[in-house]
mmCIF file of C-alpha atoms and ligand atoms in Angstrom:
data_model
loop_
_atom_site.group_PDB
_atom_site.id
_atom_site.type_symbol
_atom_site.label_atom_id
_atom_site.label_comp_id
_atom_site.label_asym_id
_atom_site.label_seq_id
_atom_site.Cartn_x
_atom_site.Cartn_y
_atom_site.Cartn_z
ATOM 1 C CA MET F 1 -123.310 21.455 1.116
ATOM 2 C CA GLY F 2 -121.902 24.642 -0.299
ATOM 3 C CA ILE F 3 -118.934 23.887 -2.475
ATOM 4 C CA GLN F 4 -116.432 26.717 -2.798
ATOM 5 C CA LEU F 5 -116.507 27.471 -6.496
ATOM 6 C CA PRO F 6 -113.172 28.932 -7.487
ATOM 7 C CA GLY F 7 -114.587 29.968 -10.837
ATOM 8 C CA GLN F 8 -116.802 32.578 -9.210
ATOM 9 C CA TYR F 9 -113.998 34.958 -8.338
ATOM 10 C CA PRO F 10 -111.807 36.939 -10.654
ATOM 11 C CA LEU F 11 -108.285 36.151 -9.512
ATOM 12 C CA TRP F 12 -107.513 39.535 -8.035
ATOM 13 C CA GLN F 13 -110.511 39.282 -5.711
ATOM 14 C CA TYR F 14 -109.734 35.745 -4.612
ATOM 15 C CA PRO F 15 -110.681 35.469 -0.973
ATOM 16 C CA GLU F 16 -107.559 35.241 1.193
ATOM 17 C CA SER F 17 -108.371 31.635 2.095
ATOM 18 C CA ASN F 18 -108.384 30.687 -1.572
ATOM 19 C CA THR F 19 -104.927 31.882 -2.489
ATOM 20 C CA PHE F 20 -102.325 29.192 -2.482
ATOM 21 C CA MET F 21 -99.792 29.112 0.322
ATOM 22 C CA THR F 22 -97.132 28.270 -2.217
ATOM 23 C CA SER F 23 -97.383 27.540 -5.899
ATOM 24 C CA GLN F 24 -96.729 23.892 -5.029
ATOM 25 C CA ASP F 25 -100.247 23.807 -3.556
ATOM 26 C CA SER F 26 -101.891 25.100 -6.712
ATOM 27 C CA ARG F 27 -104.218 22.711 -8.474
ATOM 28 C CA PHE F 28 -102.234 23.049 -11.714
ATOM 29 C CA ILE F 29 -98.923 21.952 -10.133
ATOM 30 C CA LYS F 30 -100.732 19.238 -8.184
ATOM 31 C CA ALA F 31 -102.211 17.923 -11.436
ATOM 32 C CA CYS F 32 -98.703 17.868 -12.959
ATOM 33 C CA ARG F 33 -97.743 15.630 -10.029
ATOM 34 C CA LYS F 34 -100.887 13.521 -10.644
ATOM 35 C CA GLU F 35 -102.327 14.442 -7.243
ATOM 36 C CA GLN F 36 -106.054 14.843 -6.551
ATOM 37 C CA THR F 37 -107.323 18.402 -6.872
ATOM 38 C CA ASP F 38 -110.467 20.165 -5.621
ATOM 39 C CA CYS F 39 -111.507 20.664 -9.235
ATOM 40 C CA THR F 40 -109.897 20.313 -12.675
ATOM 41 C CA PRO F 41 -107.294 22.983 -13.469
ATOM 42 C CA VAL F 42 -107.794 24.857 -16.727
ATOM 43 C CA TRP F 43 -105.753 27.199 -18.921
ATOM 44 C CA PHE F 44 -105.715 27.854 -22.657
ATOM 45 C CA MET F 45 -102.958 27.660 -25.203
ATOM 46 C CA ARG F 46 -102.639 31.107 -26.828
ATOM 47 C CA GLN F 47 -104.634 32.565 -23.955
ATOM 48 C CA ALA F 48 -102.944 35.916 -24.598
ATOM 49 C CA GLY F 49 -103.799 36.913 -28.138
ATOM 50 C CA ARG F 50 -105.923 38.610 -30.733
ATOM 51 C CA TYR F 51 -109.291 37.328 -29.495
ATOM 52 C CA MET F 52 -108.843 39.688 -26.499
ATOM 53 C CA LYS F 53 -109.775 43.357 -26.793
ATOM 54 C CA ALA F 54 -107.019 44.342 -24.353
ATOM 55 C CA TYR F 55 -104.435 42.526 -26.519
ATOM 56 C CA ARG F 56 -105.654 44.162 -29.730
ATOM 57 C CA ALA F 57 -105.352 47.590 -28.112
ATOM 58 C CA ILE F 58 -101.623 46.985 -27.525
ATOM 59 C CA ARG F 59 -101.145 45.225 -30.868
ATOM 60 C CA LYS F 60 -102.428 48.342 -32.676
ATOM 61 C CA LYS F 61 -99.485 50.297 -31.315
ATOM 62 C CA TYR F 62 -96.581 47.860 -31.695
ATOM 63 C CA SER F 63 -95.205 45.272 -34.069
ATOM 64 C CA LEU F 64 -95.276 41.709 -32.793
ATOM 65 C CA ILE F 65 -91.501 41.501 -32.461
ATOM 66 C CA ASP F 66 -91.424 44.753 -30.471
ATOM 67 C CA MET F 67 -94.041 43.283 -28.144
ATOM 68 C CA PHE F 68 -92.046 40.079 -27.621
ATOM 69 C CA LYS F 69 -88.856 42.034 -26.878
ATOM 70 C CA ASN F 70 -90.286 44.500 -24.378
ATOM 71 C CA PRO F 71 -90.429 42.829 -20.918
ATOM 72 C CA ASP F 72 -92.989 45.320 -19.547
ATOM 73 C CA LEU F 73 -95.336 44.587 -22.438
ATOM 74 C CA VAL F 74 -94.604 40.859 -22.133
ATOM 75 C CA ALA F 75 -95.675 40.984 -18.478
ATOM 76 C CA GLU F 76 -98.749 43.083 -19.206
ATOM 77 C CA ILE F 77 -99.919 40.811 -22.049
ATOM 78 C CA THR F 78 -99.198 37.628 -20.078
ATOM 79 C CA LEU F 79 -101.414 38.930 -17.272
ATOM 80 C CA GLN F 80 -104.317 40.068 -19.471
ATOM 81 C CA PRO F 81 -106.108 36.688 -19.555
ATOM 82 C CA VAL F 82 -105.184 36.028 -15.915
ATOM 83 C CA LYS F 83 -107.045 39.181 -14.861
ATOM 84 C CA GLU F 84 -110.018 38.423 -17.069
ATOM 85 C CA PHE F 85 -110.674 34.700 -16.557
ATOM 86 C CA SER F 86 -110.481 32.161 -13.730
ATOM 87 C CA ILE F 87 -107.570 30.256 -15.183
ATOM 88 C CA ASP F 88 -105.121 28.145 -13.203
ATOM 89 C CA ALA F 89 -101.851 29.079 -14.908
ATOM 90 C CA ALA F 90 -100.212 31.957 -16.700
ATOM 91 C CA ILE F 91 -98.047 31.298 -19.775
ATOM 92 C CA ILE F 92 -95.330 33.731 -20.698
ATOM 93 C CA PHE F 93 -96.057 35.784 -23.810
ATOM 94 C CA ALA F 94 -93.337 34.797 -26.278
ATOM 95 C CA ASP F 95 -93.027 32.697 -29.416
ATOM 96 C CA ILE F 96 -91.408 29.343 -30.125
ATOM 97 C CA LEU F 97 -89.420 30.846 -32.998
ATOM 98 C CA LEU F 98 -87.552 33.464 -30.945
ATOM 99 C CA PRO F 99 -84.572 31.199 -30.032
ATOM 100 C CA LEU F 100 -83.868 30.650 -33.749
ATOM 101 C CA GLU F 101 -82.731 34.255 -34.045
ATOM 102 C CA GLY F 102 -79.799 33.731 -31.670
ATOM 103 C CA MET F 103 -78.792 30.663 -33.708
ATOM 104 C CA GLY F 104 -78.410 32.807 -36.811
ATOM 105 C CA ILE F 105 -81.827 32.236 -38.432
ATOM 106 C CA GLY F 106 -83.556 35.512 -39.269
ATOM 107 C CA ILE F 107 -87.245 35.426 -38.327
ATOM 108 C CA GLU F 108 -89.872 37.948 -39.274
ATOM 109 C CA PHE F 109 -93.481 38.265 -38.182
ATOM 110 C CA PRO F 110 -95.248 40.094 -41.040
ATOM 111 C CA GLN F 111 -98.390 42.145 -40.311
ATOM 112 C CA ALA F 112 -100.488 39.466 -42.003
ATOM 113 C CA GLY F 113 -99.857 35.746 -42.391
ATOM 114 C CA GLY F 114 -97.520 33.446 -40.501
ATOM 115 C CA PRO F 115 -93.863 33.963 -39.608
ATOM 116 C CA VAL F 116 -91.243 34.023 -42.366
ATOM 117 C CA ILE F 117 -87.596 32.909 -42.331
ATOM 118 C CA HIS F 118 -85.432 34.515 -44.981
ATOM 119 C CA ASN F 119 -82.387 32.213 -44.733
ATOM 120 C CA PRO F 120 -83.885 28.730 -44.314
ATOM 121 C CA VAL F 121 -81.664 25.758 -43.458
ATOM 122 C CA ARG F 122 -81.311 23.715 -46.648
ATOM 123 C CA LYS F 123 -77.782 22.261 -46.672
ATOM 124 C CA THR F 124 -75.436 20.486 -44.292
ATOM 125 C CA ALA F 125 -73.254 23.622 -44.179
ATOM 126 C CA ASP F 126 -76.281 25.645 -43.019
ATOM 127 C CA VAL F 127 -76.670 23.306 -40.041
ATOM 128 C CA GLU F 128 -72.953 23.386 -39.261
ATOM 129 C CA SER F 129 -72.890 27.174 -39.149
ATOM 130 C CA LEU F 130 -75.795 27.450 -36.659
ATOM 131 C CA ARG F 131 -74.736 28.902 -33.312
ATOM 132 C CA ILE F 132 -75.982 27.562 -30.001
ATOM 133 C CA VAL F 133 -78.134 30.132 -28.220
ATOM 134 C CA ASP F 134 -76.986 31.627 -24.986
ATOM 135 C CA PRO F 135 -80.385 32.212 -23.388
ATOM 136 C CA VAL F 136 -79.128 34.827 -20.993
ATOM 137 C CA ALA F 137 -77.564 36.927 -23.736
ATOM 138 C CA ASP F 138 -79.940 36.196 -26.622
ATOM 139 C CA LEU F 139 -83.295 35.786 -24.885
ATOM 140 C CA ASP F 140 -82.864 38.065 -21.930
ATOM 141 C CA TYR F 141 -86.169 39.825 -22.731
ATOM 142 C CA VAL F 142 -88.108 36.561 -22.198
ATOM 143 C CA LEU F 143 -86.293 35.892 -18.908
ATOM 144 C CA GLU F 144 -86.928 39.437 -17.683
ATOM 145 C CA GLY F 145 -90.604 39.064 -18.620
ATOM 146 C CA LEU F 146 -90.766 35.857 -16.562
ATOM 147 C CA ARG F 147 -89.215 37.601 -13.532
ATOM 148 C CA LEU F 148 -91.738 40.447 -13.753
ATOM 149 C CA VAL F 149 -94.733 38.131 -14.116
ATOM 150 C CA ARG F 150 -93.613 35.793 -11.345
ATOM 151 C CA SER F 151 -93.192 38.644 -8.885
ATOM 152 C CA GLU F 152 -96.735 39.766 -9.716
ATOM 153 C CA ILE F 153 -98.509 36.393 -9.424
ATOM 154 C CA ASP F 154 -96.327 34.515 -6.956
ATOM 155 C CA GLY F 155 -98.523 32.552 -4.561
ATOM 156 C CA LYS F 156 -101.593 33.174 -6.716
ATOM 157 C CA ILE F 157 -101.202 31.053 -9.822
ATOM 158 C CA PRO F 158 -98.209 29.234 -11.349
ATOM 159 C CA LEU F 159 -96.266 30.398 -14.376
ATOM 160 C CA ILE F 160 -95.594 28.242 -17.447
ATOM 161 C CA GLY F 161 -92.459 28.673 -19.558
ATOM 162 C CA PHE F 162 -92.161 27.043 -22.964
ATOM 163 C CA ALA F 163 -90.108 26.193 -26.011
ATOM 164 C CA GLY F 164 -90.719 24.650 -29.399
ATOM 165 C CA ALA F 165 -89.678 21.023 -29.772
ATOM 166 C CA PRO F 166 -86.718 20.218 -32.040
ATOM 167 C CA PHE F 167 -88.907 18.766 -34.823
ATOM 168 C CA THR F 168 -91.380 21.657 -34.930
ATOM 169 C CA LEU F 169 -88.584 24.250 -34.791
ATOM 170 C CA ALA F 170 -86.656 22.383 -37.491
ATOM 171 C CA SER F 171 -89.763 22.380 -39.686
ATOM 172 C CA TYR F 172 -89.900 26.207 -39.580
ATOM 173 C CA ALA F 173 -86.132 26.545 -39.984
ATOM 174 C CA ILE F 174 -86.122 24.283 -43.055
ATOM 175 C CA GLU F 175 -89.415 25.229 -44.733
ATOM 176 C CA GLY F 176 -88.871 28.947 -44.092
ATOM 177 C CA GLY F 177 -92.376 29.291 -42.629
ATOM 178 C CA SER F 178 -95.545 27.299 -42.102
ATOM 179 C CA SER F 179 -96.170 24.269 -44.302
ATOM 180 C CA SER F 180 -99.030 21.957 -45.183
ATOM 181 C CA ASN F 181 -97.122 18.766 -46.033
ATOM 182 C CA TYR F 182 -93.566 19.278 -44.621
ATOM 183 C CA LEU F 183 -92.149 18.198 -47.941
ATOM 184 C CA ILE F 184 -88.839 20.091 -47.634
ATOM 185 C CA THR F 185 -88.410 19.075 -43.993
ATOM 186 C CA LYS F 186 -88.992 15.378 -44.631
ATOM 187 C CA ASN F 187 -86.807 15.430 -47.736
ATOM 188 C CA PHE F 188 -83.990 16.960 -45.720
ATOM 189 C CA MET F 189 -84.510 14.395 -42.958
ATOM 190 C CA TYR F 190 -84.510 11.420 -45.366
ATOM 191 C CA ARG F 191 -81.666 12.599 -47.615
ATOM 192 C CA ASN F 192 -79.309 14.069 -45.015
ATOM 193 C CA PRO F 193 -79.726 11.928 -41.898
ATOM 194 C CA ASP F 194 -76.405 13.089 -40.414
ATOM 195 C CA ALA F 195 -77.161 16.767 -40.931
ATOM 196 C CA TRP F 196 -80.664 16.147 -39.542
ATOM 197 C CA ASP F 197 -79.175 14.537 -36.458
ATOM 198 C CA LEU F 198 -76.800 17.470 -35.964
ATOM 199 C CA LEU F 199 -79.670 19.942 -36.402
ATOM 200 C CA MET F 200 -81.786 18.101 -33.822
ATOM 201 C CA LYS F 201 -78.840 18.011 -31.409
ATOM 202 C CA LYS F 202 -78.128 21.716 -31.799
ATOM 203 C CA LEU F 203 -81.794 22.596 -31.366
ATOM 204 C CA SER F 204 -82.116 20.264 -28.359
ATOM 205 C CA ARG F 205 -79.141 21.907 -26.638
ATOM 206 C CA ALA F 206 -80.596 25.354 -27.245
ATOM 207 C CA ILE F 207 -84.066 24.324 -26.051
ATOM 208 C CA LEU F 208 -82.787 22.704 -22.880
ATOM 209 C CA ALA F 209 -80.579 25.661 -21.958
ATOM 210 C CA PHE F 210 -83.471 28.043 -22.626
ATOM 211 C CA LEU F 211 -85.962 26.023 -20.558
ATOM 212 C CA LYS F 212 -83.574 25.794 -17.608
ATOM 213 C CA ALA F 213 -82.953 29.546 -17.799
ATOM 214 C CA GLN F 214 -86.731 30.106 -17.838
ATOM 215 C CA VAL F 215 -87.109 28.057 -14.669
ATOM 216 C CA GLU F 216 -84.328 30.037 -12.986
ATOM 217 C CA ALA F 217 -86.175 33.210 -13.994
ATOM 218 C CA GLY F 218 -89.466 32.019 -12.446
ATOM 219 C CA ALA F 219 -91.232 29.458 -14.653
ATOM 220 C CA GLN F 220 -92.605 26.574 -12.553
ATOM 221 C CA VAL F 221 -93.684 24.192 -15.323
ATOM 222 C CA VAL F 222 -92.484 24.028 -18.920
ATOM 223 C CA GLN F 223 -94.404 23.033 -22.024
ATOM 224 C CA ILE F 224 -92.687 21.768 -25.155
ATOM 225 C CA PHE F 225 -94.700 22.558 -28.294
ATOM 226 C CA ASP F 226 -94.240 19.840 -30.893
ATOM 227 C CA SER F 227 -97.243 21.218 -32.727
ATOM 228 C CA TRP F 228 -96.533 19.684 -36.132
ATOM 229 C CA VAL F 229 -94.963 16.326 -35.215
ATOM 230 C CA GLY F 230 -98.239 14.551 -36.060
ATOM 231 C CA CYS F 231 -97.189 14.694 -39.741
ATOM 232 C CA LEU F 232 -94.715 11.841 -39.091
ATOM 233 C CA SER F 233 -95.278 8.090 -39.188
ATOM 234 C CA PRO F 234 -94.651 6.287 -35.887
ATOM 235 C CA GLU F 235 -91.513 4.730 -37.432
ATOM 236 C CA ASP F 236 -90.108 8.113 -38.460
ATOM 237 C CA TYR F 237 -91.016 9.620 -35.104
ATOM 238 C CA GLY F 238 -89.200 6.780 -33.379
ATOM 239 C CA HIS F 239 -86.124 7.125 -35.558
ATOM 240 C CA TYR F 240 -85.731 10.865 -36.191
ATOM 241 C CA VAL F 241 -87.388 12.542 -33.192
ATOM 242 C CA PHE F 242 -87.853 10.232 -30.221
ATOM 243 C CA PRO F 243 -84.191 10.065 -29.048
ATOM 244 C CA HIS F 244 -83.945 13.868 -28.977
ATOM 245 C CA MET F 245 -87.231 14.382 -27.122
ATOM 246 C CA LYS F 246 -86.308 11.677 -24.655
ATOM 247 C CA LYS F 247 -83.006 13.354 -23.911
ATOM 248 C CA ILE F 248 -84.600 16.760 -23.286
ATOM 249 C CA LEU F 249 -87.444 15.373 -21.170
ATOM 250 C CA ASN F 250 -85.153 13.073 -19.166
ATOM 251 C CA GLU F 251 -82.915 15.984 -18.356
ATOM 252 C CA LEU F 252 -85.890 18.092 -17.219
ATOM 253 C CA ARG F 253 -87.027 15.262 -14.977
ATOM 254 C CA ARG F 254 -83.534 14.942 -13.503
ATOM 255 C CA GLU F 255 -83.731 18.623 -12.621
ATOM 256 C CA ASN F 256 -87.223 18.177 -11.115
ATOM 257 C CA ILE F 257 -88.795 20.477 -13.680
ATOM 258 C CA PRO F 258 -92.420 19.450 -14.403
ATOM 259 C CA SER F 259 -93.020 19.213 -18.145
ATOM 260 C CA ILE F 260 -95.872 19.026 -20.646
ATOM 261 C CA ASN F 261 -95.155 17.260 -23.938
ATOM 262 C CA PHE F 262 -97.630 18.703 -26.451
ATOM 263 C CA GLY F 263 -98.361 17.809 -30.058
ATOM 264 C CA THR F 264 -101.316 17.765 -32.449
ATOM 265 C CA GLY F 265 -102.485 15.012 -34.786
ATOM 266 C CA THR F 266 -100.607 12.577 -32.580
ATOM 267 C CA ALA F 267 -103.277 9.877 -32.077
ATOM 268 C CA GLY F 268 -101.127 7.306 -33.911
ATOM 269 C CA LEU F 269 -97.964 8.377 -32.116
ATOM 270 C CA LEU F 270 -99.272 8.574 -28.579
ATOM 271 C CA PRO F 271 -97.683 5.469 -27.038
ATOM 272 C CA LEU F 272 -94.261 6.513 -28.370
ATOM 273 C CA LEU F 273 -94.715 10.200 -27.745
ATOM 274 C CA ALA F 274 -95.621 9.507 -24.112
ATOM 275 C CA GLU F 275 -92.627 7.220 -23.791
ATOM 276 C CA SER F 276 -90.343 10.058 -24.862
ATOM 277 C CA GLY F 277 -91.293 11.683 -21.567
ATOM 278 C CA GLY F 278 -93.279 14.458 -19.934
ATOM 279 C CA ASP F 279 -95.293 14.492 -16.723
ATOM 280 C CA ILE F 280 -98.276 15.500 -18.844
ATOM 281 C CA VAL F 281 -98.964 14.702 -22.490
ATOM 282 C CA GLY F 282 -100.957 17.246 -24.498
ATOM 283 C CA VAL F 283 -103.523 15.892 -26.966
ATOM 284 C CA ASP F 284 -105.758 17.595 -29.535
ATOM 285 C CA TRP F 285 -109.428 16.744 -30.197
ATOM 286 C CA ARG F 286 -108.871 14.069 -32.835
ATOM 287 C CA ILE F 287 -108.794 11.351 -30.184
ATOM 288 C CA SER F 288 -111.176 10.828 -27.294
ATOM 289 C CA LEU F 289 -109.694 11.448 -23.891
ATOM 290 C CA ASP F 290 -110.314 7.977 -22.482
ATOM 291 C CA GLN F 291 -108.738 6.366 -25.525
ATOM 292 C CA ALA F 292 -105.721 8.652 -25.221
ATOM 293 C CA TRP F 293 -105.411 7.613 -21.598
ATOM 294 C CA ASN F 294 -105.300 3.973 -22.645
ATOM 295 C CA PHE F 295 -102.497 4.671 -25.124
ATOM 296 C CA ILE F 296 -100.304 6.333 -22.522
ATOM 297 C CA ARG F 297 -98.469 3.655 -20.606
ATOM 298 C CA THR F 298 -96.068 5.844 -18.663
ATOM 299 C CA GLY F 299 -98.414 7.094 -15.969
ATOM 300 C CA ALA F 300 -98.327 10.593 -17.469
ATOM 301 C CA GLY F 301 -101.368 12.826 -17.078
ATOM 302 C CA ILE F 302 -103.211 14.413 -20.006
ATOM 303 C CA GLN F 303 -103.826 17.993 -21.064
ATOM 304 C CA GLY F 304 -106.669 18.772 -23.472
ATOM 305 C CA ASN F 305 -108.797 18.158 -25.426
ATOM 306 C CA LEU F 306 -111.628 20.423 -26.588
ATOM 307 C CA ASP F 307 -111.783 21.433 -30.263
ATOM 308 C CA PRO F 308 -111.065 25.217 -30.325
ATOM 309 C CA VAL F 309 -113.895 25.634 -32.841
ATOM 310 C CA ALA F 310 -116.413 24.445 -30.230
ATOM 311 C CA LEU F 311 -115.940 27.845 -28.579
ATOM 312 C CA MET F 312 -117.587 29.500 -31.606
ATOM 313 C CA ALA F 313 -120.852 27.667 -30.839
ATOM 314 C CA PRO F 314 -123.388 28.782 -28.185
ATOM 315 C CA PRO F 315 -122.378 28.181 -24.534
ATOM 316 C CA ASP F 316 -124.746 25.238 -24.087
ATOM 317 C CA PHE F 317 -122.943 23.424 -26.878
ATOM 318 C CA PHE F 318 -119.363 23.917 -25.700
ATOM 319 C CA LYS F 319 -120.328 23.251 -22.076
ATOM 320 C CA GLN F 320 -121.828 19.936 -23.178
ATOM 321 C CA LYS F 321 -118.601 19.095 -25.059
ATOM 322 C CA ALA F 322 -116.510 20.086 -22.034
ATOM 323 C CA ALA F 323 -118.685 17.967 -19.737
ATOM 324 C CA GLU F 324 -118.149 14.960 -22.011
ATOM 325 C CA ILE F 325 -114.385 15.441 -21.725
ATOM 326 C CA LEU F 326 -114.536 15.767 -17.943
ATOM 327 C CA ASP F 327 -116.764 12.675 -17.776
ATOM 328 C CA LYS F 328 -114.168 10.748 -19.776
ATOM 329 C CA ALA F 329 -111.375 11.967 -17.502
ATOM 330 C CA ALA F 330 -113.540 10.380 -14.795
ATOM 331 C CA GLY F 331 -111.714 12.073 -11.944
ATOM 332 C CA ARG F 332 -108.334 10.540 -12.820
ATOM 333 C CA PRO F 333 -105.660 12.670 -11.197
ATOM 334 C CA GLY F 334 -103.473 14.441 -13.750
ATOM 335 C CA HIS F 335 -106.115 15.902 -16.070
ATOM 336 C CA ILE F 336 -105.477 19.519 -17.056
ATOM 337 C CA PHE F 337 -108.308 20.976 -19.116
ATOM 338 C CA ASN F 338 -107.245 22.880 -22.227
ATOM 339 C CA LEU F 339 -108.209 23.193 -25.863
ATOM 340 C CA GLY F 340 -106.607 20.728 -28.245
ATOM 341 C CA HIS F 341 -104.685 23.633 -29.806
ATOM 342 C CA GLY F 342 -104.543 27.419 -29.437
ATOM 343 C CA ILE F 343 -107.552 29.724 -29.027
ATOM 344 C CA LEU F 344 -108.606 31.035 -32.452
ATOM 345 C CA PRO F 345 -108.603 34.807 -33.004
ATOM 346 C CA SER F 346 -112.383 34.975 -33.669
ATOM 347 C CA THR F 347 -113.295 33.330 -30.329
ATOM 348 C CA PRO F 348 -115.712 35.403 -28.184
ATOM 349 C CA GLU F 349 -114.026 36.457 -24.933
ATOM 350 C CA ASP F 350 -117.213 35.791 -22.991
ATOM 351 C CA SER F 351 -117.126 32.187 -24.144
ATOM 352 C CA VAL F 352 -113.588 31.715 -22.791
ATOM 353 C CA LYS F 353 -114.717 33.142 -19.465
ATOM 354 C CA ALA F 354 -117.844 30.954 -19.382
ATOM 355 C CA LEU F 355 -115.832 27.834 -20.229
ATOM 356 C CA ALA F 356 -113.189 28.382 -17.527
ATOM 357 C CA ASP F 357 -115.912 28.908 -14.910
ATOM 358 C CA TYR F 358 -117.819 25.889 -16.119
ATOM 359 C CA ILE F 359 -114.783 23.590 -15.939
ATOM 360 C CA HIS F 360 -114.259 24.461 -12.293
ATOM 361 C CA GLU F 361 -117.937 24.232 -11.453
ATOM 362 C CA TYR F 362 -118.728 20.950 -13.179
ATOM 363 C CA SER F 363 -115.538 19.150 -12.141
ATOM 364 C CA ALA F 364 -116.086 20.202 -8.500
ATOM 365 C CA THR F 365 -119.542 18.587 -8.707
ATOM 366 C CA LEU F 366 -118.042 15.389 -10.089
ATOM 367 C CA ASN F 367 -115.469 15.370 -7.290
ATOM 368 C CA SER F 368 -118.073 15.880 -4.592
ATOM 369 C CA GLN F 369 -120.188 13.027 -6.036
ATOM 370 C CA LYS F 370 -117.113 10.815 -5.905
ATOM 371 C CA SER F 371 -116.394 11.570 -2.268
ATOM 372 C CA THR F 372 -119.978 10.983 -1.050
HETATM 373 O O1 LIG G 401 -100.069 30.506 -25.356
HETATM 374 C C1 LIG G 401 -99.799 31.710 -25.168
HETATM 375 O O2 LIG G 401 -100.670 32.536 -24.860
HETATM 376 C C2 LIG G 401 -98.350 32.151 -25.194
HETATM 377 C C3 LIG G 401 -97.921 32.805 -26.391
HETATM 378 C C4 LIG G 401 -97.561 32.001 -27.634
HETATM 379 C C5 LIG G 401 -97.422 32.623 -28.902
HETATM 380 N N1 LIG G 401 -96.949 31.698 -29.774
HETATM 381 C C6 LIG G 401 -97.705 34.031 -29.204
HETATM 382 C C7 LIG G 401 -98.079 34.388 -30.585
HETATM 383 C C8 LIG G 401 -97.197 30.659 -27.784
HETATM 384 C C9 LIG G 401 -97.202 29.544 -26.767
HETATM 385 C C10 LIG G 401 -96.813 30.490 -29.137
HETATM 386 C C11 LIG G 401 -96.301 29.207 -29.667
HETATM 387 C C12 LIG G 401 -96.180 29.041 -31.117
HETATM 388 N N2 LIG G 401 -95.785 29.954 -32.049
HETATM 389 C C13 LIG G 401 -96.373 27.822 -31.779
HETATM 390 C C14 LIG G 401 -96.691 26.517 -31.097
HETATM 391 C C15 LIG G 401 -98.087 26.458 -30.685
HETATM 392 C C16 LIG G 401 -99.038 26.343 -31.813
HETATM 393 O O3 LIG G 401 -99.857 27.233 -31.990
HETATM 394 O O4 LIG G 401 -98.948 25.302 -32.457
HETATM 395 C C17 LIG G 401 -96.148 28.020 -33.136
HETATM 396 C C18 LIG G 401 -96.285 26.988 -34.227
HETATM 397 C C19 LIG G 401 -95.754 29.373 -33.297
HETATM 398 C C20 LIG G 401 -95.345 30.058 -34.549
HETATM 399 C C21 LIG G 401 -96.247 31.181 -34.882
HETATM 400 N N3 LIG G 401 -96.280 32.398 -34.214
HETATM 401 C C22 LIG G 401 -97.203 31.229 -35.917
HETATM 402 C C23 LIG G 401 -97.505 30.088 -36.874
HETATM 403 C C24 LIG G 401 -97.800 32.502 -35.862
HETATM 404 C C25 LIG G 401 -98.786 33.079 -36.823
HETATM 405 C C26 LIG G 401 -100.115 32.453 -36.702
HETATM 406 C C27 LIG G 401 -100.979 33.223 -35.736
HETATM 407 O O5 LIG G 401 -101.585 32.608 -34.871
HETATM 408 O O6 LIG G 401 -101.045 34.431 -35.912
HETATM 409 C C28 LIG G 401 -97.237 33.213 -34.762
HETATM 410 C C29 LIG G 401 -97.586 34.558 -34.277
HETATM 411 C C30 LIG G 401 -98.029 34.633 -32.841
HETATM 412 N N4 LIG G 401 -97.406 34.074 -31.768
HETATM 413 C C31 LIG G 401 -99.171 35.338 -32.369
HETATM 414 C C32 LIG G 401 -99.194 35.198 -30.964
HETATM 415 C C33 LIG G 401 -100.166 35.797 -29.969
HETATM 416 C C34 LIG G 401 -100.149 36.141 -33.224
HETATM 417 C C35 LIG G 401 -99.976 37.531 -32.839
HETATM 418 C C36 LIG G 401 -100.569 38.589 -33.641
HETATM 419 O O7 LIG G 401 -100.621 38.568 -34.876
HETATM 420 O O8 LIG G 401 -100.967 39.550 -32.964
#
């Protein structure tokens, strides 16, 4: 029997019968609702970025901050991977650090190296003086970008909005940039528990307002990036982070906004992290998918979990790795294929294309075996 292989068509040539009537029928949104899909949906964190030739061509002409703040460029860059690969969701081109600016924290993206914050939060008074972002006034360029993208892809593929989680944002705000051991962050957390609590509350309010504004502007699912939370012990996660995540994710659920709760290095935190909420929990590659599924007791689905470095190897290798992940998912509804973290800049574009096609192809075969 001929199975319709969605991976065979670039999106813009999708046969009429293959476009979704509404985004609610898309396999990505269905997976967020833990419904059966024709094949496993796939997208990639950092799918718009330096590994793409089309991105580098724009990047040559503009600074990163100018790109983030120009809604036409935001829309163009967001759509670059969508036009190139058979992926099941678009994610708005923005950065988790942008909301910090409106709170009074100056961020800079230097030409080389990670982002830098010149006035890091180090004292209680620094936390007290932080403003709460008004997403419409402060982050209008992200919202306008979402409106432009949504009008372009509506009925084709869904659009993901996102924000950093309070812990991961706090780690940048306190350290002043990236960190390897989160020494200043943890010290602040342990020594100033009240100021920490206030910081988490202020960040949570900003994040929630921003995510709701993104949904009003056209985002259909939101992902919360708690990329660095895996540096915490389960006890510290439970005490210093869990209540804030739970509040944000509960509120999203109350508003019927599907959410993905993503972190890395979270194998030891998974039961708690899942309990904090999220329709889907994102996992990296340091845990096997079936084991992760056993740790998650909330009925949430899972997004992940291929090592991004696998994409540097020949196609036969990463296809084998992807097949192992799909075999472990074993057709459970609610699996969204992704890498365990963002695509690395040196990844060959052809490999990303081959992987997306393969995910659709192989998972459709598994599904058809199941139904016969
Ligand atoms: O996924 C996507 O395609 C959407 C775009 C996106 C960016 N940043 C664009 C970006 C997303 C979802 C992010 C999230 C983000 N930003 C996170 C959480 C996810 C993760 O990777 O853990 C974090 C920690 C940041 C902070 C940040 N921004 C860092 C550490 C860096 C420098 C490191 C790097 O990869 O260059 C950035 C810059 C940044 N944000 C780039 C992009 C495409 C690099 C752009 C460039 O130099 O051209």
